[in-house]
Amino acid sequence: MEFITPGIYSGTNRSSKVLREINNNNRISLSIKTKFNEINKLTTQFLTNELTVYSQQPVQAEDVSFQTLQKSFHDLYYLLNIEEFKFDKISTINIKKLQSIYDNLKDININLDLSVADNNDVSIINGTTLQLINYYMILTSTLNLSNSIILNTLQLKNDYFYWLSIKNSNVNKIIYTVQSLPFKIYGFSQSVFNHLEKLSTNNSLTILTTQGTEEDHDLYFNWIRVKQFSHRLYKAISKSIYSTFIINNPTVSLLNITTIRTNSFKYYTDLIKYIVKYPGNLINNDINQKLSFIKSQIDDQTDKIDQLIKTNLNDKESTLLTLESILSPGIPPSDNDIQRLNSILLNIIDFNTTINQQSNIPSVLARYWPVILIGLLYGPSQSFKLYSNRYEILNWIKFNIYDTTIGFFKNWVIKPVNEVLDTLRSDDSLSITTKESLKSDLDSLERMMLEFVQDNATTSTTDINPADIHNAIQNGDLTLVMNQYESQIRTPIKSLVKGNLIRSILIQIQKTKVDGGYAINGIDKILKSQQLVFGFVSLSPSLIILYQLYTYLTSSKPIFINGKQVNVICLKSLNNIENLLILLNQHHQDDEESANNYEGQLLIEIINLIVIADYIIPKPLKSDWIKDLNELNNNEFDIDIKLKLIGKIWNVYGAYFRS
């Protein structure tokens, strides 16, 4: 089920856009454009020189042929807007208007002998006018027909990829089976009805006369009717099954029990396998038939394009023969150019009507009936439930999506970024302990030790120097306290009673506290020195998530449209172009006159690549891309140069198709 496609369909705006691309980017239209410019110059020259002579030679009022010719030329002149000629507008001209203009000329009789060009004869002037009309009609018809065939071929290619995507995917096959099931059932029922109708017309109702009451006759008559109808219905169903399941499915030869022993074990196992695989085989056969049919149509259209490519537009008769062989093969041409061109215009109108009506892709109803049915069955009730629970749904969205997103950015993006910026501004906010905590503990230990030593000093001890105590504390030296502590533990009870032992222990505890402060202060300095690293570590998860999201949104990814990977289609088209150039090169080297359509295929592949690659090639490169592809249509380059140009295209644009 597709909503948008990289291809084109008739009657869509996309078709109009592609038609402009076709009109500007193929060998046929470029040759026609050159020829249009030549004819426009001749027309301008003719109008400025010869019409002056014509105006000086009055025409009789009853000369209806001349008046009709001049009116037709006037209408054609303004329809094509030759005075302000724009080639892009020619492809959009309604061919019916051209046919209506030309239809007025089919009964006129004008002398077309232009052997004496300098004679100022009105018949020669009108003959030139008719010849100009014919040239314009031939060029416009050829352009319209070539564009229609190319557009139709591109549509067929799009249909081909549609069915190919179904063939290569089991999921798509299941979807297609569901989509086509009602229509297949309807077709089978219609087949049964047709067979039943034929059997009813071929076999008349036969009733035997028997003795009995009137009720017995009615009962017997109705029983015979039911019996014969049941028999005909059985035959009709049998024939429909045979035509649907056997003729259209070659694998059904398994069911030919006349050539296989029905009592063999292998027969029944094969029969079970066939029954299990039959739905898949039926879908595969259906898809293969459609692919084969579309491919034959593409080949037929490509042959027509190849004929138009090889047509010499400078030769009017050759161009007319080509148009007639494409539009009405096998029908001998008329001797009158006006009638021939009028017939060609009518055939182009019929051709355009036919190709606009045909489509090998199932209709919108066939593709979307499951969605429509589900919408009709569950849409109203689910819509009512959604409306009734709208506040709960909004709260869920706010809590799980909106608040989560806002919290992520606040707590994991903005806050870590601010912390990193604070660190860069030398902010000391990150700290385990305060700056004055260690200093106060150290001063307290120094006072405690100084008082302890002074209280326990003897007369024989030298004077206590506070500076020595300070240096000892700074170096973590408690020798004076430990000496007293060692002597006190010899008499622990006595020292405990006096309190000196407890005092020594408390000083050592204070020393332990100071050592812990030093350790914490060291850790604090390490943390402060690595604070910037910690800030980036806390910020890195959110940055990784944002980077991955940005990469996913901005990086080039394979484009899938209608289940078709567009870059793969472009790669296949580029590969086909290179293969066709190689085949053309071999064909020219062998100097063989074969009926191949390589040039037509090449033209189609180039235009198809221009259309499809519009989804991939960046806008700044599109003009160069189209120019490089159009050079492959340039007749001034030989095949070797075109092959080198293919290498350039691969080198410059290949990265966009491989992503």
XYZ file of C-alpha atoms in Angstrom:
659
model
C 0.000 0.000 0.000
C 1.701 3.157 -1.128
C 0.990 6.812 -0.453
C 3.716 8.373 -2.574
C 5.820 6.796 -5.268
C 9.023 7.691 -7.070
C 7.305 6.879 -10.329
C 4.496 8.513 -12.255
C 0.882 7.880 -13.079
C -1.300 9.333 -15.772
C -3.521 12.231 -14.837
C -1.397 13.472 -11.942
C 0.557 16.653 -11.339
C 3.669 14.519 -11.146
C 2.987 13.429 -14.734
C 2.934 17.059 -15.880
C 6.246 17.711 -14.195
C 7.778 14.594 -15.709
C 6.379 15.543 -19.105
C 8.354 18.782 -18.936
C 11.465 16.796 -18.031
C 10.841 14.503 -20.992
C 10.290 17.417 -23.335
C 13.624 18.988 -22.388
C 15.839 15.930 -21.986
C 15.708 13.535 -24.924
C 17.210 13.286 -28.378
C 13.869 13.330 -30.165
C 12.581 16.532 -28.584
C 15.944 18.270 -28.981
C 15.967 17.435 -32.696
C 12.383 18.640 -33.008
C 13.287 21.837 -31.165
C 16.087 22.504 -33.658
C 13.709 21.850 -36.529
C 11.089 24.155 -34.986
C 13.614 26.983 -34.871
C 14.408 26.456 -38.552
C 10.745 26.439 -39.568
C 10.071 29.522 -37.416
C 12.777 31.430 -39.303
C 11.276 30.350 -42.609
C 7.824 31.384 -41.391
C 9.049 34.805 -40.318
C 10.807 35.278 -43.642
C 7.732 34.114 -45.520
C 5.420 36.471 -43.642
C 7.654 39.497 -44.147
C 8.273 38.933 -47.867
C 5.564 36.922 -49.568
C 2.461 38.145 -47.753
C 3.125 41.634 -49.036
C 2.858 40.305 -52.575
C -0.237 38.337 -51.649
C -1.931 41.437 -50.255
C -1.320 43.240 -53.552
C -3.071 40.470 -55.518
C -6.660 40.348 -54.307
C -8.335 36.971 -54.061
C -11.821 36.383 -55.337
C -14.450 36.279 -52.600
C -15.636 32.885 -53.778
C -12.136 31.381 -53.387
C -13.072 29.497 -50.260
C -10.023 27.206 -50.339
C -7.578 30.071 -50.008
C -9.592 31.696 -47.239
C -9.802 28.416 -45.352
C -6.073 27.891 -45.715
C -5.217 31.356 -44.466
C -7.603 31.041 -41.516
C -6.101 27.678 -40.565
C -2.588 29.096 -40.790
C -3.678 32.070 -38.675
C -5.181 29.795 -36.012
C -2.103 27.547 -35.999
C 0.235 30.528 -35.827
C -1.382 31.848 -32.652
C -1.970 28.406 -31.135
C 1.758 27.660 -31.361
C 2.548 31.272 -30.415
C 5.201 31.412 -33.115
C 5.755 35.143 -32.594
C 6.930 34.505 -29.011
C 7.811 30.865 -29.459
C 8.507 28.754 -26.362
C 9.274 25.122 -26.971
C 8.190 24.083 -23.464
C 4.621 25.118 -24.282
C 4.403 22.914 -27.373
C 4.212 19.697 -25.361
C 1.170 21.004 -23.459
C -0.860 21.881 -26.549
C -4.071 19.914 -26.838
C -3.750 17.739 -29.935
C -7.520 17.955 -30.444
C -7.184 21.662 -31.212
C -4.595 20.876 -33.867
C -6.856 18.229 -35.333
C -9.798 20.625 -35.441
C -7.633 23.172 -37.292
C -6.356 20.570 -39.722
C -9.769 19.003 -40.215
C -10.855 22.122 -42.116
C -8.143 21.535 -44.739
C -8.975 17.977 -45.751
C -11.333 19.023 -48.584
C -9.320 21.878 -50.132
C -7.336 21.522 -53.359
C -4.220 23.717 -53.659
C -1.369 23.702 -56.121
C 1.781 22.646 -54.272
C 4.185 23.085 -57.169
C 6.922 25.265 -55.657
C 9.466 24.720 -58.389
C 9.467 28.399 -59.255
C 10.155 30.135 -55.991
C 10.539 33.635 -57.359
C 7.123 33.825 -59.004
C 4.793 36.148 -57.178
C 1.892 33.814 -57.671
C -0.843 33.501 -55.062
C -1.098 29.728 -55.584
C 2.614 29.344 -54.813
C 2.227 31.472 -51.691
C -0.677 29.349 -50.526
C 1.217 26.221 -51.410
C 4.063 27.442 -49.191
C 1.530 28.214 -46.459
C 0.136 24.699 -46.623
C 3.633 23.269 -46.611
C 4.476 25.247 -43.470
C 1.275 24.017 -41.846
C 2.213 20.458 -42.730
C 5.689 20.854 -41.253
C 4.309 22.323 -38.030
C 1.749 19.560 -37.813
C 4.362 16.852 -38.412
C 6.741 18.267 -35.812
C 4.008 18.834 -33.240
C 2.548 15.370 -33.836
C 5.956 13.720 -33.568
C 6.737 15.613 -30.368
C 3.383 14.793 -28.807
C 3.599 11.135 -29.800
C 7.192 10.715 -28.590
C 6.422 12.377 -25.260
C 3.312 10.222 -24.828
C 5.204 7.015 -25.601
C 8.089 7.925 -23.289
C 5.694 8.923 -20.498
C 3.749 5.701 -20.971
C 6.969 3.666 -20.893
C 8.033 5.342 -17.652
C 4.627 4.546 -16.187
C 5.063 0.934 -17.249
C 8.500 0.863 -15.611
C 6.952 2.184 -12.427
C 4.294 -0.532 -12.626
C 7.033 -3.108 -13.212
C 8.892 -2.061 -10.054
C 5.590 -2.092 -8.159
C 4.968 -5.746 -8.998
C 8.645 -6.593 -8.563
C 8.543 -5.200 -5.008
C 5.560 -7.471 -4.294
C 7.320 -10.482 -5.802
C 10.479 -9.968 -3.714
C 8.698 -9.600 -0.359
C 6.569 -12.202 1.409
C 4.895 -9.469 3.449
C 3.893 -7.641 0.265
C 2.567 -10.902 -1.155
C 0.348 -11.377 1.890
C -0.898 -7.795 1.601
C -1.575 -8.266 -2.108
C -3.427 -11.526 -1.387
C -5.697 -9.747 1.080
C -6.208 -6.859 -1.344
C -7.081 -9.060 -4.315
C -9.105 -11.741 -2.496
C -12.589 -10.153 -2.929
C -11.959 -9.460 -6.615
C -10.709 -12.998 -7.240
C -13.783 -14.406 -5.488
C -15.968 -12.135 -7.601
C -14.169 -13.237 -10.777
C -14.552 -16.903 -9.845
C -18.272 -16.413 -9.104
C -18.736 -14.640 -12.426
C -16.977 -17.510 -14.203
C -19.289 -20.025 -12.512
C -22.320 -17.943 -13.528
C -21.164 -17.733 -17.168
C -20.575 -21.490 -17.369
C -23.933 -22.111 -15.710
C -25.650 -19.822 -18.188
C -24.058 -21.644 -21.130
C -25.093 -25.043 -19.736
C -28.643 -23.799 -19.172
C -28.993 -22.617 -22.768
C -27.476 -25.807 -24.232
C -29.452 -28.309 -22.132
C -33.233 -28.122 -22.090
C -35.278 -29.388 -19.159
C -36.589 -32.918 -19.789
C -39.503 -34.310 -17.777
C -40.973 -37.766 -18.096
C -44.749 -38.076 -17.938
C -45.936 -40.405 -15.205
C -49.258 -41.348 -13.792
C -50.340 -39.791 -10.533
C -52.021 -36.801 -8.960
C -51.300 -33.171 -9.831
C -49.334 -32.766 -6.591
C -47.169 -35.741 -7.589
C -46.445 -34.157 -10.954
C -45.499 -30.825 -9.337
C -43.263 -32.562 -6.817
C -41.612 -34.653 -9.514
C -41.182 -31.591 -11.746
C -39.519 -29.564 -8.965
C -37.282 -32.487 -8.018
C -36.108 -32.832 -11.642
C -35.391 -29.095 -11.817
C -33.358 -29.202 -8.609
C -31.474 -32.275 -9.799
C -30.615 -30.808 -13.192
C -29.703 -27.416 -11.718
C -27.421 -29.105 -9.182
C -25.785 -31.087 -11.964
C -25.248 -27.948 -14.062
C -23.932 -26.041 -11.059
C -21.483 -28.857 -10.357
C -20.301 -28.799 -13.980
C -20.016 -25.004 -13.953
C -17.960 -25.030 -10.758
C -15.788 -27.840 -12.122
C -15.081 -25.933 -15.320
C -14.354 -22.732 -13.407
C -11.997 -24.603 -11.083
C -10.316 -26.205 -14.088
C -9.837 -22.890 -15.869
C -8.773 -21.022 -12.740
C -6.690 -23.581 -10.897
C -5.377 -25.832 -13.669
C -5.094 -23.939 -16.949
C -3.642 -20.848 -15.232
C -1.356 -22.919 -13.014
C 1.055 -25.317 -14.755
C 2.002 -27.009 -11.487
C -1.415 -28.602 -11.376
C -0.175 -31.415 -13.598
C 0.208 -33.207 -10.282
C -3.567 -33.610 -10.188
C -3.644 -35.496 -13.472
C -4.513 -38.780 -11.807
C -4.724 -40.618 -15.138
C -0.929 -40.730 -15.364
C -0.149 -41.213 -11.686
C -1.080 -44.110 -9.474
C -3.507 -42.614 -7.002
C -2.898 -45.321 -4.443
C 0.820 -44.562 -4.134
C 2.138 -42.871 -1.014
C 4.151 -40.368 -3.050
C 1.013 -39.186 -4.814
C -0.715 -38.264 -1.577
C 2.378 -36.593 -0.119
C 2.813 -34.558 -3.302
C -0.879 -33.721 -3.258
C -0.635 -32.410 0.313
C 2.460 -30.378 -0.587
C 0.661 -28.949 -3.581
C -2.413 -27.993 -1.552
C -0.217 -26.261 1.032
C 1.866 -24.417 -1.564
C -0.974 -23.662 -3.941
C -1.967 -20.198 -2.613
C 1.651 -19.029 -2.869
C 2.022 -20.571 -6.332
C -1.186 -18.912 -7.482
C 0.007 -15.478 -6.321
C 3.466 -16.030 -7.840
C 1.969 -17.043 -11.173
C -0.344 -14.043 -11.112
C 2.536 -11.659 -10.401
C 4.809 -13.321 -12.989
C 2.111 -12.993 -15.628
C 1.719 -9.302 -14.849
C 5.497 -8.770 -14.938
C 5.764 -10.612 -18.243
C 2.888 -8.614 -19.728
C 4.335 -5.269 -18.586
C 7.771 -6.225 -19.918
C 6.285 -7.014 -23.327
C 4.540 -3.646 -23.295
C 7.797 -1.894 -22.378
C 9.588 -3.663 -25.234
C 6.828 -2.639 -27.657
C 6.958 1.008 -26.552
C 10.754 0.967 -26.667
C 10.647 -0.256 -30.276
C 8.424 2.703 -31.135
C 10.805 5.122 -29.429
C 13.702 3.571 -31.309
C 11.858 4.166 -34.590
C 11.334 7.818 -33.694
C 15.000 8.221 -32.746
C 16.124 6.843 -36.104
C 13.647 8.972 -38.071
C 15.094 11.688 -40.282
C 13.049 14.783 -39.474
C 14.427 16.533 -42.543
C 12.608 13.968 -44.696
C 8.870 14.565 -44.470
C 7.938 11.269 -46.137
C 10.179 9.273 -43.790
C 8.641 10.972 -40.754
C 5.099 10.332 -41.979
C 5.858 6.672 -42.638
C 7.299 6.309 -39.137
C 4.244 7.894 -37.531
C 1.915 5.696 -39.569
C 3.863 2.512 -38.790
C 3.620 3.321 -35.066
C -0.012 4.404 -34.959
C -1.602 2.232 -37.656
C 0.732 -0.580 -38.678
C -0.302 -2.582 -41.717
C -2.651 0.088 -43.104
C -1.477 1.497 -46.470
C -0.925 5.277 -46.405
C -3.077 7.690 -48.384
C -1.740 9.672 -51.337
C -3.011 12.947 -49.890
C -0.705 14.455 -47.251
C -3.583 16.353 -45.649
C -5.620 13.186 -45.202
C -2.562 11.329 -43.930
C -1.815 13.976 -41.341
C -5.451 14.244 -40.322
C -5.546 10.464 -39.821
C -2.303 10.620 -37.817
C -3.734 13.305 -35.530
C -6.873 11.239 -34.924
C -4.766 8.170 -34.158
C -2.624 10.167 -31.711
C -5.786 11.298 -29.922
C -6.937 7.659 -29.654
C -3.451 6.561 -28.555
C -3.316 9.194 -25.797
C -6.799 8.265 -24.615
C -5.860 4.587 -24.481
C -2.618 5.006 -22.537
C -4.272 7.399 -20.074
C -6.953 4.838 -19.301
C -4.724 1.777 -18.878
C -3.039 1.011 -15.602
C -1.449 -2.254 -14.556
C -1.475 -1.295 -10.878
C -4.644 -2.202 -8.921
C -7.111 0.591 -8.389
C -7.222 2.678 -5.228
C -10.265 0.721 -4.016
C -8.459 -2.597 -4.583
C -5.383 -1.440 -2.663
C -7.058 0.271 0.256
C -10.298 -1.604 0.832
C -8.940 -3.290 4.037
C -8.039 0.116 5.471
C -11.390 1.572 4.436
C -13.255 -1.402 5.913
C -11.359 -1.229 9.214
C -11.957 2.510 9.318
C -15.685 2.064 8.793
C -15.961 -0.736 11.371
C -13.784 0.649 14.143
C -13.278 4.280 13.224
C -16.407 5.781 14.865
C -16.113 3.804 18.141
C -12.371 4.389 18.461
C -12.807 8.065 17.660
C -15.394 8.344 20.429
C -13.050 6.587 22.870
C -10.213 8.877 21.907
C -12.407 11.917 22.458
C -13.686 10.626 25.798
C -10.159 9.918 27.059
C -8.575 12.973 25.512
C -7.444 14.432 28.852
C -5.826 11.162 29.969
C -4.099 10.873 26.606
C -2.847 14.453 26.849
C -1.609 13.856 30.412
C 0.177 10.681 29.319
C 1.830 12.535 26.451
C 2.799 15.399 28.774
C 4.230 13.113 31.463
C 6.009 10.544 29.260
C 7.108 12.673 26.334
C 7.042 16.384 27.125
C 8.231 16.262 30.751
C 10.800 13.571 29.959
C 12.244 15.657 27.149
C 12.314 18.834 29.242
C 13.881 16.966 32.176
C 16.521 15.466 29.916
C 17.598 18.848 28.614
C 17.484 20.529 32.044
C 19.234 17.837 34.103
C 21.513 16.210 31.566
C 22.360 18.977 29.131
C 21.924 22.452 30.604
C 23.020 21.671 34.168
C 26.232 19.773 33.205
C 27.102 22.532 30.738
C 26.729 25.145 33.486
C 28.950 23.075 35.800
C 31.645 22.863 33.139
C 31.416 26.620 32.609
C 31.661 27.207 36.377
C 34.793 25.090 36.463
C 36.286 27.093 33.626
C 35.542 30.246 35.628
C 37.611 28.745 38.567
C 34.606 28.229 40.729
C 35.489 26.193 43.927
C 32.013 24.877 44.475
C 33.185 21.253 44.346
C 34.673 20.504 47.814
C 34.500 17.657 50.364
C 35.659 19.717 53.396
C 35.818 23.426 54.273
C 39.005 25.416 53.971
C 39.315 26.237 57.761
C 38.421 22.777 59.058
C 41.916 21.265 58.804
C 43.623 24.417 60.122
C 41.491 24.533 63.258
C 42.110 20.829 63.967
C 45.845 21.304 63.485
C 45.979 24.351 65.799
C 44.011 22.484 68.435
C 46.432 19.539 68.261
C 49.358 21.908 68.596
C 47.899 23.551 71.711
C 46.961 20.201 73.223
C 50.470 18.863 72.691
C 52.150 22.025 73.992
C 50.064 22.042 77.194
C 50.563 18.296 77.670
C 54.340 18.577 77.378
C 54.453 21.596 79.713
C 52.309 19.859 82.331
C 54.446 16.737 82.279
C 57.822 18.474 82.148
C 60.271 17.891 84.993
C 62.830 20.201 86.475
C 65.603 18.432 84.687
C 63.929 18.919 81.342
C 65.061 21.759 79.240
C 62.742 24.592 78.454
C 60.011 23.766 75.964
C 60.218 25.743 72.739
C 56.776 26.311 71.159
C 58.424 26.623 67.740
C 59.757 23.084 68.030
C 56.311 21.862 68.979
C 54.830 23.664 65.947
C 57.383 22.147 63.570
C 56.846 18.700 65.070
C 53.077 18.991 64.587
C 53.487 20.178 60.999
C 55.676 17.161 60.290
C 53.327 14.777 62.125
C 55.927 14.087 64.869
C 54.409 13.153 68.269
C 57.662 11.937 69.842
C 57.252 14.047 72.993
C 53.743 12.743 73.578
C 54.663 9.201 72.694
C 57.590 9.209 75.151
C 55.219 10.190 77.935
C 52.659 7.660 76.680
C 55.245 4.840 76.750
C 56.199 5.642 80.332
C 52.554 5.952 81.390
C 51.486 2.570 80.085
C 54.040 0.955 82.394
C 51.773 2.008 85.241
C 48.448 2.199 83.511
C 46.237 2.279 86.616
C 48.236 5.031 88.284
C 48.367 6.997 85.038
C 44.688 6.386 84.471
C 43.830 7.722 87.912
C 45.961 10.800 87.362
C 44.337 11.256 83.908
C 47.581 11.516 81.987
C 46.993 8.254 80.060
C 43.554 9.348 78.918
C 44.958 12.698 77.936
C 47.676 11.015 75.827
C 45.117 8.818 74.148
C 42.896 11.826 73.357
C 45.897 13.664 71.858
C 46.556 10.642 69.644
C 42.881 10.590 68.636
C 43.147 14.252 67.708
C 46.274 13.363 65.713
C 44.276 10.681 63.896
C 41.594 13.257 63.148
C 44.219 15.607 61.745
C 45.644 12.801 59.579
C 42.153 12.092 58.291
C 41.755 15.769 57.529
C 44.994 15.709 55.575
C 43.761 12.694 53.594
C 40.408 14.313 52.874
C 42.134 17.543 51.918
C 44.311 15.611 49.476
C 41.281 13.943 47.963
C 39.611 17.327 47.776
C 42.559 18.742 45.828
C 42.504 15.781 43.431
C 38.779 16.244 42.815
C 39.254 19.939 42.193
C 42.075 19.284 39.758
C 39.857 16.791 37.817
C 36.636 18.754 38.134
C 36.629 19.666 34.423
C 37.045 16.000 33.495
C 34.110 15.036 35.737
C 32.014 17.753 34.142
C 32.635 16.419 30.656
C 32.025 12.849 31.859
C 28.626 13.840 33.242
C 27.861 15.725 30.017
C 29.066 13.021 27.611
C 25.961 10.699 27.721
C 23.619 13.499 26.762
C 26.023 14.718 24.080
C 26.242 11.214 22.631
C 22.451 10.916 22.552
C 22.059 14.320 20.883
C 24.809 13.573 18.394
C 23.264 10.249 17.425
C 19.875 11.900 17.025
C 21.369 14.671 14.890
C 23.272 12.134 12.782
C 20.106 10.100 12.235
C 18.099 13.143 11.190
C 20.710 14.735 8.939
C 22.672 11.833 7.497
C 21.770 10.411 4.098
C 19.722 7.243 4.376
C 18.244 4.899 1.793
C 14.958 6.340 0.566
C 12.096 3.862 0.578
C 8.987 4.928 -1.305
C 6.202 2.460 -1.909
C 8.524 -0.251 -0.609
C 11.081 0.560 -3.292
C 14.583 1.637 -2.375
C 15.121 4.569 -4.713
C 18.908 4.469 -4.741
C 18.793 0.793 -5.765
C 16.525 1.708 -8.693
C 18.991 4.434 -9.698
C 21.918 2.013 -9.467
C 20.078 -0.465 -11.676
C 19.294 2.273 -14.182
C 22.935 3.415 -14.279
C 24.035 -0.162 -14.751
C 21.532 -0.617 -17.597
C 22.784 2.567 -19.271
C 26.378 1.364 -19.186
C 25.367 -2.070 -20.498
C 23.400 -0.493 -23.355
C 26.360 1.700 -24.311
C 28.604 -1.374 -24.358
C 26.075 -3.201 -26.576
C 25.835 -0.196 -28.889
C 29.609 -0.033 -29.076
C 29.785 -3.726 -29.988
C 26.999 -3.247 -32.518
C 28.865 -0.399 -34.247
C 32.131 -2.329 -34.266
C 30.494 -5.376 -35.867
C 28.775 -3.131 -38.425
C 25.665 -5.254 -38.304
C 22.211 -4.162 -39.366
C 20.037 -5.681 -36.682
C 16.564 -4.819 -35.454
C 17.685 -4.045 -31.901
C 16.193 -1.157 -29.961
C 19.235 -0.276 -27.859
C 18.956 3.450 -28.567
C 15.310 3.490 -27.518
C 16.137 1.627 -24.313
C 19.001 4.041 -23.638
C 16.714 7.043 -24.031
C 14.127 5.563 -21.655
C 16.741 4.667 -19.031
C 18.228 8.169 -19.119
C 14.873 9.900 -18.703
C 13.794 7.436 -16.028
C 17.040 8.079 -14.133
C 16.491 11.846 -14.327
C 12.994 11.442 -12.882
C 13.864 8.968 -10.107
C 17.126 10.650 -9.039
C 15.197 13.840 -8.286
C 14.706 12.382 -4.772
C 18.445 11.834 -4.217
C 20.593 14.362 -6.087
C 21.032 17.646 -4.118
C 19.540 20.736 -5.715
C 22.905 22.497 -6.308
C 24.022 19.505 -8.426
C 20.800 18.861 -10.343
C 21.624 21.066 -13.314
C 25.062 19.440 -13.718
C 23.514 15.998 -13.241
C 20.914 16.544 -15.977
C 23.529 18.072 -18.265
C 25.862 15.070 -17.849
C 23.039 12.602 -18.529
C 21.885 14.529 -21.582
C 25.391 14.314 -22.994
C 24.780 10.566 -23.260
C 22.130 11.473 -25.861
C 24.496 13.701 -27.810
C 25.054 12.284 -31.298
C 28.281 14.262 -31.647
C 29.974 11.977 -29.107
C 31.003 8.467 -29.993
C 30.382 5.472 -27.722
C 33.885 5.526 -26.217
C 33.419 9.097 -25.003
C 29.998 8.217 -23.599
C 31.484 5.269 -21.718
C 34.092 7.599 -20.227
C 31.261 9.971 -19.310
C 29.549 7.078 -17.502
C 32.737 6.639 -15.472
C 32.634 10.315 -14.588
C 28.993 10.015 -13.500
C 29.852 7.033 -11.291
C 32.749 8.932 -9.699
C 30.879 12.197 -9.087
C 27.368 11.032 -8.195
C 27.891 7.420 -7.133
C 28.135 8.325 -3.447
C 24.513 9.519 -3.421
C 23.293 6.171 -4.770
C 25.357 3.982 -2.446
C 24.270 5.666 0.803
